[in-house]
Amino acid sequence: NMIGKEADAQKLAETIDLARTQNKRAFPATKMWSDGYIQLAYNDGVLTAQEYNDALKTNQLQLGKTSFHRNATATRQEVATYMAKILGITPINAQTHIFNSFRDWSQSDPHKVPYMEAMLQNRIMNGDGNGYFRPTSKITRAEMAQIIANAEAFLFNKMGLKKYKGTVESVTTNKDLSNGANTETTVIDIRNSGGDLHELTALKDNANLTKNELTKKMEPTVTSSVVNRNNSLSLATSLKPGDQIYYIVDANAEVPYIQVINTNTIPRYYLGKLATVDTAKKTADFMPYEELPFADLKLVDPQTLQNLNGSSTSRYSISKAVRVYAEDGQPLSLTNVQAGEEYIVTVRNGVIEAFDKARSDLMQEKGLVSGIVKENNPSMGYITLYFEDGSGEDPATYDQLVATRNYAYGYEIPVLRDGKTVSAENILPGDQVFIKLDDDGYIEKMSAKSYYKPVYGTVHIKSPASMVVKKEDGSFVTYPLTNTTPVFKNGKPGALSDIVPGDKVRLLVQTSSDFMDIAGVDIEKTAKPVTGIYRGSIESYDSLNDSLVLSGVQEFVNGQWENTPTIGVQSFSYMSDYKARPGQRASGTAYIALKKAPDGLDRIAMAAYRGAPQYETTVSDDLVNLSAENQQMELQNTSDTVLFDQDTLAVKDGRLVDLSALDTLDPVKVAMEKSLAGSSYRANVVVSDSLAQNGPVVYRGRIQSVDPTKSVTVESFAQLNGVTWSFTNTPKTFDIHLATTRLVEQGGVGSMRNFDASYVGQSVYIVADGTRIKLISTAPYADAAASGRIKSLIGGTQDSQGNVLTGPTGLKLTQAMVYDTTNHQWNANNDMDIVIPANALVLKNGQVGTTGLLKAGDTVRIIRNSQSQDGIIILCN
């Protein structure tokens, strides 16, 4: 009946019955008709010859238990087998993972198992929710009705029917009175979900009346569709503009049935990608590609699937009774729902009621291919995709990947990316792409979505090819970096060298299985360096004000503990995002690292609470080895074993980091302690101003103190960042090395042996690798940036071989640009002459030197004094 063969069955039944003698004919009608269905089932291969012979035997009671009993209640395995055969569903003989309980296997007819598996994987039949299919259980009328409903897509295909969802755009009624006719014609325009316009015509012939057997009245002949509105039946003329409807179209392009949708209660179906899912809070972030008319892709017309672009991610609540299905139809729990996968979600009133894993094979059957771009070659005209689940990356399956996921396209095909028209060259590896194929298998159109999600964290370790980020949840993730990875700092384009451990970053990441692509790295606009490291005896924890009260406070300055100006107890407040607090009765020593909070106050960003130290010392050394597994570090000139733990304060280049972020041969200053009877030290504070800065760094500050031939401390400092200065209001100490540290003053080169307390209070430039001074200059403040190509050098002398004897005193620039600090942009300028004073700083390719390094043709950036316009800092790549 369900595939429309009841008439054929009844005709066969009549033929069979008429061949019998009068006293052998079947009665009542249902018994006679069943002969026709059995004959038809046998003719169509649904019943075997043995089953057919059993069914026609007159004495059914004599049949054995395994025989076909035509009067018996159908079992679930029989219904699965017969329906699969009737609908033409291919049995699945491979090793199954749905039909998997021992009880089901032991009860099943082995020949029917592949059909049951096929029905399960196509979601026409389900298990009982407890992991059992129960093949020998009797089918109920309710189950049979639901099974037929679940098979809708296969039934429609078998019967030549198509189901659409649409909206009634207009209803127009006209009368035709010509030639004595009296006909009303109602034309209904319907816009379906694929964008096509369907026209439905209903006729009412008032000239030809027929008798209504129920009312006994003569009524006009009506040709129209049946309309179901809220379970009340009417004709198509009852439709109104704006009605949302489901409608069925048969092979003759006629519409036999229309169902009006109750928009207040009907669920909505979305195909898209799940961004995040929180099973505890029952929430999900979901990015819809397209709203579907039905939850079953088998019913969706290809037109609807041709323009999948993706939209912004929305947050939904998840129903407590949510239903979850795997791609093969297996019922699952919410814990099996995975972020990054594609689903069809059923949403009612903003609540997700069901997750159905999208079947990529069905999408491809409709001419739509989707996946993650592995390679796009516009010049050769092909694109290769990873599968939706990320598979295909394995080199062992590369041949299969190329054979099955490689698609060709022409130059003029329409291409969309993030909803905008682009060329094929704009489709990038890692994009989520949707491809519409023509009948010959060539790409007809492409649509891509740059599906990246933000990740926030702190840079833990940085290398040229990757970086490890400590995410906000405390986990560590490695992200790949390339020379083409976009980096932004302070809202302007930067370089990979701008990323240093301790930076807070925002990454745009796209991940599919093992595949990962970074769309960009944003470094925190206002990086917060450590403003000071202190220790003191714990007096109390003030929970009311969320502050730690310490006495005997000392600051860790240049590897030594120094008393602070404040005498007595001091109170330090905590950062709101730092959670570790001491107990109310805490005692011992606290080691704290402070950062500048948004309110401008220095607050505790990290703390270590220790017992009273028995023996403590400080060392300045180089790190030789660090074992995160053993929590032990080895110093070059220290033979003692130095341990550390999760509370050890580690600062690298002014930023709080995990200790494992330090590199071999980094210079470190360590404050460590051990018990009087112990043999190992435990590090409380480790500070490293590393050499891994991609070349010397230029600082400017006012000298606070000088330890002759050893070190220089500035009150505060500004660091040159591109062409602007980044100010930090905290002292910084730099180390003097007489063999390598140079001094340049207004009169020329000076002697570092004479650099003493007489320089206190003077502002200087310091060029340093880490804390090791390469150059000190007394040149005036420079804040005006220019750039250009050296056209020629002014002044200076060379020998006959071209060797520089004295450096040039000026430059002639062509292709000059001047930096606008207000608008943060470079503006073209006329050629210019730059005067270079004797105490200017020259850096070329990371080398600190004199103007003798410069040559005609070099491209330079120059930081000038805004009053004299002299070139104070010259940077040459």
Tab-separated table of N, CA and C in Angstrom, residues 713-821:
chain	number	residue	atom	x	y	z
A	713	THR	N	71.688	51.484	36.250
A	713	THR	CA	70.260	51.359	36.538
A	713	THR	C	69.566	52.651	36.148
A	714	VAL	N	68.454	52.537	35.386
A	714	VAL	CA	67.665	53.708	35.002
A	714	VAL	C	66.403	53.753	35.851
A	715	GLU	N	65.903	54.982	36.106
A	715	GLU	CA	64.716	55.169	36.955
A	715	GLU	C	63.491	54.503	36.326
A	716	SER	N	63.324	54.685	35.065
A	716	SER	CA	62.269	54.087	34.250
A	716	SER	C	62.813	54.046	32.825
A	717	PHE	N	62.068	53.435	31.923
A	717	PHE	CA	62.618	53.314	30.579
A	717	PHE	C	61.522	53.283	29.532
A	718	ALA	N	61.902	53.679	28.331
A	718	ALA	CA	61.041	53.538	27.157
A	718	ALA	C	61.771	52.647	26.165
A	719	GLN	N	61.025	51.721	25.568
A	719	GLN	CA	61.617	50.788	24.611
A	719	GLN	C	61.136	51.126	23.213
A	720	LEU	N	62.080	51.197	22.266
A	720	LEU	CA	61.718	51.500	20.883
A	720	LEU	C	60.957	50.334	20.288
A	721	ASN	N	59.742	50.594	19.822
A	721	ASN	CA	58.866	49.566	19.265
A	721	ASN	C	58.474	50.018	17.867
A	722	GLY	N	59.234	49.570	16.869
A	722	GLY	CA	58.988	50.042	15.512
A	722	GLY	C	59.532	51.445	15.360
A	723	VAL	N	58.612	52.421	15.331
A	723	VAL	CA	59.023	53.820	15.251
A	723	VAL	C	58.447	54.634	16.398
A	724	THR	N	57.892	53.958	17.404
A	724	THR	CA	57.328	54.647	18.565
A	724	THR	C	57.955	54.077	19.829
A	725	TRP	N	57.742	54.778	20.941
A	725	TRP	CA	58.318	54.383	22.219
A	725	TRP	C	57.238	53.814	23.119
A	726	SER	N	57.542	52.678	23.783
A	726	SER	CA	56.647	52.071	24.781
A	726	SER	C	57.257	52.319	26.155
A	727	PHE	N	56.527	53.045	27.017
A	727	PHE	CA	57.066	53.479	28.305
A	727	PHE	C	56.695	52.498	29.409
A	728	THR	N	57.649	52.212	30.295
A	728	THR	CA	57.428	51.368	31.466
A	728	THR	C	57.961	52.104	32.693
A	729	ASN	N	57.088	52.327	33.651
A	729	ASN	CA	57.452	53.116	34.838
A	729	ASN	C	58.004	52.200	35.924
A	730	THR	N	59.173	51.627	35.664
A	730	THR	CA	59.831	50.776	36.654
A	730	THR	C	61.341	50.797	36.374
A	731	PRO	N	62.180	50.699	37.402
A	731	PRO	CA	63.632	50.709	37.162
A	731	PRO	C	64.058	49.474	36.368
A	732	LYS	N	65.189	49.614	35.689
A	732	LYS	CA	65.745	48.484	34.956
A	732	LYS	C	67.260	48.591	35.025
A	733	THR	N	67.917	47.475	35.295
A	733	THR	CA	69.375	47.436	35.435
A	733	THR	C	69.987	46.734	34.230
A	734	PHE	N	71.075	47.343	33.714
A	734	PHE	CA	71.788	46.787	32.585
A	734	PHE	C	73.230	46.504	32.994
A	735	ASP	N	73.800	45.452	32.426
A	735	ASP	CA	75.153	45.024	32.781
A	735	ASP	C	76.189	45.628	31.828
A	736	ILE	N	77.294	46.086	32.396
A	736	ILE	CA	78.415	46.624	31.613
A	736	ILE	C	79.445	45.523	31.400
A	737	HIS	N	79.895	45.369	30.164
A	737	HIS	CA	81.000	44.470	29.838
A	737	HIS	C	82.048	45.309	29.132
A	738	LEU	N	83.154	45.572	29.814
A	738	LEU	CA	84.150	46.502	29.280
A	738	LEU	C	84.671	46.082	27.916
A	739	ALA	N	84.657	44.791	27.659
A	739	ALA	CA	85.205	44.323	26.384
A	739	ALA	C	84.289	44.643	25.213
A	740	THR	N	82.992	44.774	25.471
A	740	THR	CA	82.043	44.937	24.360
A	740	THR	C	81.184	46.187	24.458
A	741	THR	N	81.077	46.792	25.628
A	741	THR	CA	80.207	47.965	25.793
A	741	THR	C	80.928	49.225	25.312
A	742	ARG	N	80.261	50.004	24.444
A	742	ARG	CA	80.828	51.238	23.907
A	742	ARG	C	80.037	52.434	24.407
A	743	LEU	N	80.710	53.568	24.522
A	743	LEU	CA	80.100	54.831	24.931
A	743	LEU	C	80.355	55.863	23.850
A	744	VAL	N	79.312	56.520	23.366
A	744	VAL	CA	79.461	57.620	22.402
A	744	VAL	C	78.804	58.856	22.987
A	745	GLU	N	79.528	59.953	22.936
A	745	GLU	CA	79.051	61.221	23.473
A	745	GLU	C	79.085	62.284	22.385
A	746	GLN	N	78.717	63.471	22.751
A	746	GLN	CA	78.638	64.544	21.767
A	746	GLN	C	79.978	64.764	21.067
A	747	GLY	N	81.087	64.579	21.817
A	747	GLY	CA	82.406	64.795	21.227
A	747	GLY	C	82.982	63.575	20.550
A	748	GLY	N	82.269	62.464	20.579
A	748	GLY	CA	82.759	61.246	19.940
A	748	GLY	C	82.769	60.081	20.900
A	749	VAL	N	83.671	59.138	20.682
A	749	VAL	CA	83.724	57.928	21.493
A	749	VAL	C	84.286	58.245	22.871
A	750	GLY	N	83.598	57.734	23.927
A	750	GLY	CA	84.056	57.916	25.294
A	750	GLY	C	84.572	56.605	25.867
A	751	SER	N	85.009	56.645	27.131
A	751	SER	CA	85.545	55.453	27.794
A	751	SER	C	84.579	54.987	28.876
A	752	MET	N	84.208	53.706	28.833
A	752	MET	CA	83.314	53.155	29.846
A	752	MET	C	83.986	53.088	31.222
A	753	ARG	N	85.312	53.138	31.275
A	753	ARG	CA	85.988	53.132	32.575
A	753	ARG	C	85.727	54.432	33.324
A	754	ASN	N	85.379	55.496	32.575
A	754	ASN	CA	85.102	56.792	33.193
A	754	ASN	C	83.608	57.004	33.424
A	755	PHE	N	82.803	55.978	33.115
A	755	PHE	CA	81.345	56.102	33.286
A	755	PHE	C	81.024	55.820	34.745
A	756	ASP	N	80.748	56.899	35.521
A	756	ASP	CA	80.569	56.756	36.963
A	756	ASP	C	79.367	57.553	37.426
A	757	ALA	N	79.337	57.884	38.728
A	757	ALA	CA	78.190	58.570	39.318
A	757	ALA	C	77.944	59.941	38.727
A	758	SER	N	78.914	60.502	38.018
A	758	SER	CA	78.713	61.822	37.416
A	758	SER	C	77.639	61.812	36.331
A	759	TYR	N	77.292	60.637	35.841
A	759	TYR	CA	76.255	60.519	34.813
A	759	TYR	C	74.853	60.352	35.405
A	760	VAL	N	74.725	60.220	36.729
A	760	VAL	CA	73.417	60.069	37.372
A	760	VAL	C	72.547	61.283	37.046
A	761	GLY	N	71.312	61.025	36.685
A	761	GLY	CA	70.384	62.090	36.316
A	761	GLY	C	70.374	62.412	34.839
A	762	GLN	N	71.315	61.883	34.074
A	762	GLN	CA	71.380	62.169	32.646
A	762	GLN	C	70.554	61.153	31.867
A	763	SER	N	69.872	61.604	30.837
A	763	SER	CA	69.089	60.713	29.967
A	763	SER	C	69.997	60.167	28.875
A	764	VAL	N	69.922	58.878	28.660
A	764	VAL	CA	70.791	58.220	27.691
A	764	VAL	C	70.003	57.195	26.886
A	765	TYR	N	70.591	56.834	25.752
A	765	TYR	CA	70.113	55.676	25.001
A	765	TYR	C	70.980	54.483	25.394
A	766	ILE	N	70.361	53.320	25.537
A	766	ILE	CA	71.082	52.086	25.817
A	766	ILE	C	70.647	51.051	24.783
A	767	VAL	N	71.599	50.529	24.035
A	767	VAL	CA	71.336	49.428	23.107
A	767	VAL	C	71.841	48.160	23.788
A	768	ALA	N	70.946	47.180	24.007
A	768	ALA	CA	71.305	46.021	24.817
A	768	ALA	C	70.786	44.738	24.205
A	769	ASP	N	71.561	43.674	24.397
A	769	ASP	CA	71.111	42.301	24.167
A	769	ASP	C	70.709	41.758	25.523
A	770	GLY	N	69.416	41.615	25.762
A	770	GLY	CA	68.980	41.250	27.107
A	770	GLY	C	69.317	42.384	28.051
A	771	THR	N	70.159	42.131	29.036
A	771	THR	CA	70.605	43.188	29.947
A	771	THR	C	72.048	43.601	29.663
A	772	ARG	N	72.679	43.010	28.657
A	772	ARG	CA	74.071	43.300	28.370
A	772	ARG	C	74.175	44.483	27.415
A	773	ILE	N	74.831	45.552	27.881
A	773	ILE	CA	74.882	46.788	27.117
A	773	ILE	C	75.859	46.639	25.945
A	774	LYS	N	75.357	46.975	24.751
A	774	LYS	CA	76.227	47.048	23.579
A	774	LYS	C	76.713	48.473	23.352
A	775	LEU	N	75.828	49.450	23.626
A	775	LEU	CA	76.164	50.844	23.335
A	775	LEU	C	75.369	51.760	24.255
A	776	ILE	N	76.026	52.807	24.785
A	776	ILE	CA	75.369	53.888	25.516
A	776	ILE	C	75.627	55.171	24.758
A	777	SER	N	74.569	55.960	24.517
A	777	SER	CA	74.703	57.221	23.798
A	777	SER	C	74.026	58.328	24.588
A	778	THR	N	74.658	59.512	24.567
A	778	THR	CA	74.094	60.685	25.241
A	778	THR	C	73.338	61.577	24.271
A	779	ALA	N	72.955	61.059	23.109
A	779	ALA	CA	72.277	61.857	22.089
A	779	ALA	C	70.937	62.372	22.613
A	780	PRO	N	70.463	63.499	22.055
A	780	PRO	CA	69.185	64.069	22.511
A	780	PRO	C	68.005	63.191	22.117
A	781	TYR	N	66.846	63.502	22.713
A	781	TYR	CA	65.626	62.719	22.518
A	781	TYR	C	65.180	62.763	21.054
A	782	ALA	N	64.791	61.606	20.532
A	782	ALA	CA	64.337	61.490	19.149
A	782	ALA	C	62.931	60.904	19.123
A	783	ASP	N	62.043	61.561	18.372
A	783	ASP	CA	60.653	61.088	18.355
A	783	ASP	C	59.986	61.265	17.001
A	784	ALA	N	60.712	61.753	15.971
A	784	ALA	CA	60.129	61.969	14.650
A	784	ALA	C	60.722	60.964	13.674
A	785	ALA	N	59.888	60.100	13.098
A	785	ALA	CA	60.378	59.012	12.256
A	785	ALA	C	60.315	59.372	10.784
A	786	ALA	N	61.343	58.933	10.059
A	786	ALA	CA	61.384	59.065	8.610
A	786	ALA	C	61.996	57.801	8.037
A	787	SER	N	61.796	57.591	6.752
A	787	SER	CA	62.384	56.418	6.093
A	787	SER	C	62.698	56.762	4.651
A	788	GLY	N	63.493	55.936	4.025
A	788	GLY	CA	63.825	56.157	2.626
A	788	GLY	C	64.999	55.298	2.204
A	789	ARG	N	65.444	55.514	0.981
A	789	ARG	CA	66.598	54.791	0.445
A	789	ARG	C	67.761	55.762	0.329
A	790	ILE	N	68.947	55.317	0.778
A	790	ILE	CA	70.121	56.189	0.755
A	790	ILE	C	70.547	56.428	-0.691
A	791	LYS	N	70.453	57.702	-1.100
A	791	LYS	CA	70.879	58.075	-2.453
A	791	LYS	C	72.390	58.262	-2.487
A	792	SER	N	72.917	58.898	-1.431
A	792	SER	CA	74.364	59.092	-1.340
A	792	SER	C	74.721	59.424	0.091
A	793	LEU	N	76.011	59.269	0.414
A	793	LEU	CA	76.532	59.575	1.739
A	793	LEU	C	77.195	60.942	1.719
A	794	ILE	N	77.065	61.675	2.819
A	794	ILE	CA	77.661	63.003	2.936
A	794	ILE	C	78.837	62.913	3.903
A	795	GLY	N	79.999	63.348	3.482
A	795	GLY	CA	81.176	63.330	4.337
A	795	GLY	C	81.778	61.947	4.438
A	796	GLY	N	82.785	61.844	5.341
A	796	GLY	CA	83.462	60.568	5.507
A	796	GLY	C	84.570	60.388	4.492
A	797	THR	N	85.495	59.495	4.804
A	797	THR	CA	86.626	59.232	3.906
A	797	THR	C	86.814	57.746	3.702
A	798	GLN	N	87.363	57.415	2.576
A	798	GLN	CA	87.635	56.017	2.236
A	798	GLN	C	89.046	55.917	1.650
A	799	ASP	N	89.623	54.719	1.780
A	799	ASP	CA	90.923	54.526	1.157
A	799	ASP	C	90.736	54.098	-0.288
A	800	SER	N	91.851	53.816	-0.940
A	800	SER	CA	91.794	53.457	-2.361
A	800	SER	C	91.053	52.154	-2.625
A	801	GLN	N	90.952	51.326	-1.606
A	801	GLN	CA	90.260	50.053	-1.750
A	801	GLN	C	88.765	50.159	-1.432
A	802	GLY	N	88.314	51.376	-1.061
A	802	GLY	CA	86.913	51.574	-0.724
A	802	GLY	C	86.592	51.306	0.723
A	803	ASN	N	87.588	51.039	1.538
A	803	ASN	CA	87.350	50.813	2.962
A	803	ASN	C	87.094	52.139	3.659
A	804	VAL	N	86.134	52.123	4.606
A	804	VAL	CA	85.756	53.343	5.305
A	804	VAL	C	86.820	53.692	6.333
A	805	LEU	N	87.337	54.930	6.232
A	805	LEU	CA	88.295	55.406	7.214
A	805	LEU	C	87.583	56.208	8.303
A	806	THR	N	86.731	57.114	7.888
A	806	THR	CA	85.866	57.848	8.816
A	806	THR	C	84.452	57.788	8.273
A	807	GLY	N	83.496	57.596	9.193
A	807	GLY	CA	82.117	57.438	8.770
A	807	GLY	C	81.505	58.717	8.250
A	808	PRO	N	80.492	58.601	7.400
A	808	PRO	CA	79.812	59.786	6.876
A	808	PRO	C	79.111	60.548	7.996
A	809	THR	N	78.948	61.858	7.776
A	809	THR	CA	78.272	62.720	8.762
A	809	THR	C	76.860	63.076	8.337
A	810	GLY	N	76.413	62.529	7.222
A	810	GLY	CA	75.061	62.816	6.766
A	810	GLY	C	74.644	61.876	5.644
A	811	LEU	N	73.352	61.938	5.312
A	811	LEU	CA	72.778	61.082	4.277
A	811	LEU	C	71.885	61.902	3.372
A	812	LYS	N	71.827	61.535	2.091
A	812	LYS	CA	70.822	62.054	1.170
A	812	LYS	C	69.821	60.932	0.909
A	813	LEU	N	68.545	61.174	1.250
A	813	LEU	CA	67.503	60.154	1.097
A	813	LEU	C	66.638	60.443	-0.103
A	814	THR	N	66.311	59.403	-0.843
A	814	THR	CA	65.297	59.470	-1.888
A	814	THR	C	64.163	58.516	-1.515
A	815	GLN	N	63.016	58.632	-2.174
A	815	GLN	CA	61.817	57.841	-1.837
A	815	GLN	C	61.490	58.008	-0.354
A	816	ALA	N	61.634	59.234	0.119
A	816	ALA	CA	61.488	59.489	1.553
A	816	ALA	C	60.027	59.447	1.982
A	817	MET	N	59.822	59.007	3.221
A	817	MET	CA	58.510	58.975	3.868
A	817	MET	C	58.664	59.543	5.273
A	818	VAL	N	57.599	60.186	5.758
A	818	VAL	CA	57.584	60.728	7.119
A	818	VAL	C	56.394	60.125	7.853
A	819	TYR	N	56.622	59.675	9.087
A	819	TYR	CA	55.586	58.985	9.855
A	819	TYR	C	54.730	59.993	10.619
A	820	ASP	N	53.399	59.876	10.437
A	820	ASP	CA	52.432	60.720	11.133
A	820	ASP	C	52.003	59.984	12.408
A	821	THR	N	52.487	60.460	13.578
A	821	THR	CA	52.192	59.770	14.838
A	821	THR	C	50.744	59.906	15.256
